[in-house]
GROMACS .gro file of C-alpha atoms in nm:
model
  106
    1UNK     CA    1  -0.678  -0.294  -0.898
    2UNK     CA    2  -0.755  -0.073  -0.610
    3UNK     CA    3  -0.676  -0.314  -0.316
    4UNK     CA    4  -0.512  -0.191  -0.026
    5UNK     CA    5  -0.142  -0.222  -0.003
    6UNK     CA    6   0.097  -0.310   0.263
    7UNK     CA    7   0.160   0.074   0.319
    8UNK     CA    8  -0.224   0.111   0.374
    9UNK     CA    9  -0.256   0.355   0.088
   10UNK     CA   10  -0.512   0.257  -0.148
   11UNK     CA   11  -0.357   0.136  -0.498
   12UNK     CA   12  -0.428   0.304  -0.831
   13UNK     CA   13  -0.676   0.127  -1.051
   14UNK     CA   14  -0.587   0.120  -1.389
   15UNK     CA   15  -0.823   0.459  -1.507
   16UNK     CA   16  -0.616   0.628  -1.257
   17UNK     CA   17  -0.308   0.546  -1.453
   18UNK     CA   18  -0.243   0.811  -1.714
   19UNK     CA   19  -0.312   0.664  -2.061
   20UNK     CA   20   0.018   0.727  -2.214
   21UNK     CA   21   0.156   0.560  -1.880
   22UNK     CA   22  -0.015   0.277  -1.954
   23UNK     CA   23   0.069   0.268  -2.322
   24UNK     CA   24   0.447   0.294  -2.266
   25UNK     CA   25   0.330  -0.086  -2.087
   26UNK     CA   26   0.362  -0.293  -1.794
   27UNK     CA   27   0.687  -0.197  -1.637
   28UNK     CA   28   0.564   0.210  -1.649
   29UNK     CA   29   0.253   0.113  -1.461
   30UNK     CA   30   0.440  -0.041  -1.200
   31UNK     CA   31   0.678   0.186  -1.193
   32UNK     CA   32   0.380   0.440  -1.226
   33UNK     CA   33   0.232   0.331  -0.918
   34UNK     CA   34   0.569   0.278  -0.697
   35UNK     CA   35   0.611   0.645  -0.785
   36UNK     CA   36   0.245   0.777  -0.679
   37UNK     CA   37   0.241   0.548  -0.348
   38UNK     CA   38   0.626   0.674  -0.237
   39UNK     CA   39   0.451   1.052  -0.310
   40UNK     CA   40   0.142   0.944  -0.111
   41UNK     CA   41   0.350   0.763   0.194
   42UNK     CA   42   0.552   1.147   0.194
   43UNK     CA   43   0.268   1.331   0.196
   44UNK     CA   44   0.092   1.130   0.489
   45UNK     CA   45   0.420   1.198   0.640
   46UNK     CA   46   0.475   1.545   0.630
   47UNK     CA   47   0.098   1.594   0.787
   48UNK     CA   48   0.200   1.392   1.021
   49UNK     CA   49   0.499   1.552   1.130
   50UNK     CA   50   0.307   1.886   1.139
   51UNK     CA   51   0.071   1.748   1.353
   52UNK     CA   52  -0.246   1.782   1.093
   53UNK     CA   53  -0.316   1.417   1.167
   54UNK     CA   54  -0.317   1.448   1.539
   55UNK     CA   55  -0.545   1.708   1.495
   56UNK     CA   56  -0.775   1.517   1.257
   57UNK     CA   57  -0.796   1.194   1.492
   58UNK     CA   58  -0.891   1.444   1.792
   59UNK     CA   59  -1.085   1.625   1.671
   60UNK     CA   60  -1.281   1.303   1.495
   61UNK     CA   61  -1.191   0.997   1.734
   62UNK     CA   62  -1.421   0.746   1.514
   63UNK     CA   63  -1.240   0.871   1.185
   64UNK     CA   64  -0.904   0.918   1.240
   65UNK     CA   65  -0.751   0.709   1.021
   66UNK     CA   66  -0.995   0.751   0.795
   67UNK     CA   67  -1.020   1.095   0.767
   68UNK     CA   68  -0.612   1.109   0.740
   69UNK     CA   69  -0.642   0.890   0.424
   70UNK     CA   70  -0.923   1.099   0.287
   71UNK     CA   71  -0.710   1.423   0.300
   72UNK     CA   72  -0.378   1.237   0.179
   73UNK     CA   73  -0.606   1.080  -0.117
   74UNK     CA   74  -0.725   1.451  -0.178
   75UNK     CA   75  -0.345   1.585  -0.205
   76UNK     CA   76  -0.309   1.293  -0.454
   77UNK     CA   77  -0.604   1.347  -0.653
   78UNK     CA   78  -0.544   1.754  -0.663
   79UNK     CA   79  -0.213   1.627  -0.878
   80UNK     CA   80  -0.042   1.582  -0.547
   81UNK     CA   81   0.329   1.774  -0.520
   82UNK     CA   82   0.431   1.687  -0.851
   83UNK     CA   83   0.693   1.452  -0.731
   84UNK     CA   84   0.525   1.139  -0.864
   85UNK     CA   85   0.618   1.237  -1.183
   86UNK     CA   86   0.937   1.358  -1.185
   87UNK     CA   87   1.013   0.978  -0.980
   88UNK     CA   88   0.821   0.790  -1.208
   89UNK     CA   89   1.039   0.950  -1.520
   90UNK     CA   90   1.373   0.915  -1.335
   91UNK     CA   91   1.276   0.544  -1.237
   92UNK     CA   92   1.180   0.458  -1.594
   93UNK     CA   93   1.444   0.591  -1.753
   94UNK     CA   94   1.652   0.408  -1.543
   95UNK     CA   95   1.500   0.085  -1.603
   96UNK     CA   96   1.553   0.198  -1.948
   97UNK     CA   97   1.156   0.217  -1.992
   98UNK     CA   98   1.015   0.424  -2.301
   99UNK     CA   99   0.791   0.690  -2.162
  100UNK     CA  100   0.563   0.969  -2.274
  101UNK     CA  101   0.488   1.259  -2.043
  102UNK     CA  102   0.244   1.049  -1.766
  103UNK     CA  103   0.046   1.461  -1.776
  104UNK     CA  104  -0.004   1.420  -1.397
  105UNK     CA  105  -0.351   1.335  -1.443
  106UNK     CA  106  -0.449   1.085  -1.177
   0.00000   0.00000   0.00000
């Protein structure tokens, strides 16, 4: 799976989903993914509100968006802020969703 989304974040494919993620089953992948896209949408924010993104598209007219995307994907893939983990366990434990640690790999 690594269509686009309505946010216009690319989605996790299944690799990117940590293995014990995906063994805990389908409910912790979904909840998996809300988790990393909510972190991702935050991220994008927060450079945006600094002005980072403004200074992307200006600096790269053509690329704007893409180059934004790039550099929020990079936060994401670095292990992002570490709050797509700490949502994912507080989501599936409230969905009452067995869970190992996800290890913030991505």
């Amino acid at each position: 799976m690594s269509s686009t989304p309505a946010s216009g974040l690319r989605a996790l494919s299944d690799t990117e989903v940590p293995r014990p993620v995906r063994q805990a089953g389908r409910e912790a992948v979904t909840l998996y993914r809300a988790a990393v896209t909510f972190e991702s949408l935050l991220v994008k924010e927060l450079l945006g509100a600094s002005g980072v993104l403004d200074s992307l598209s200006a600096a790269h007219p053509l690329l704007g968006d893409q180059a934004a995307e790039a550099l929020v994907g990079g936060v994401a893939n670095g292990g992002g802020l570490g709050l797509a983990e700490q949502l994912y366990r507080a989501l599936a434990e409230a969905a009452g969703v067995a869970t190992k640690h996800a290890g913030g790999a991505r």
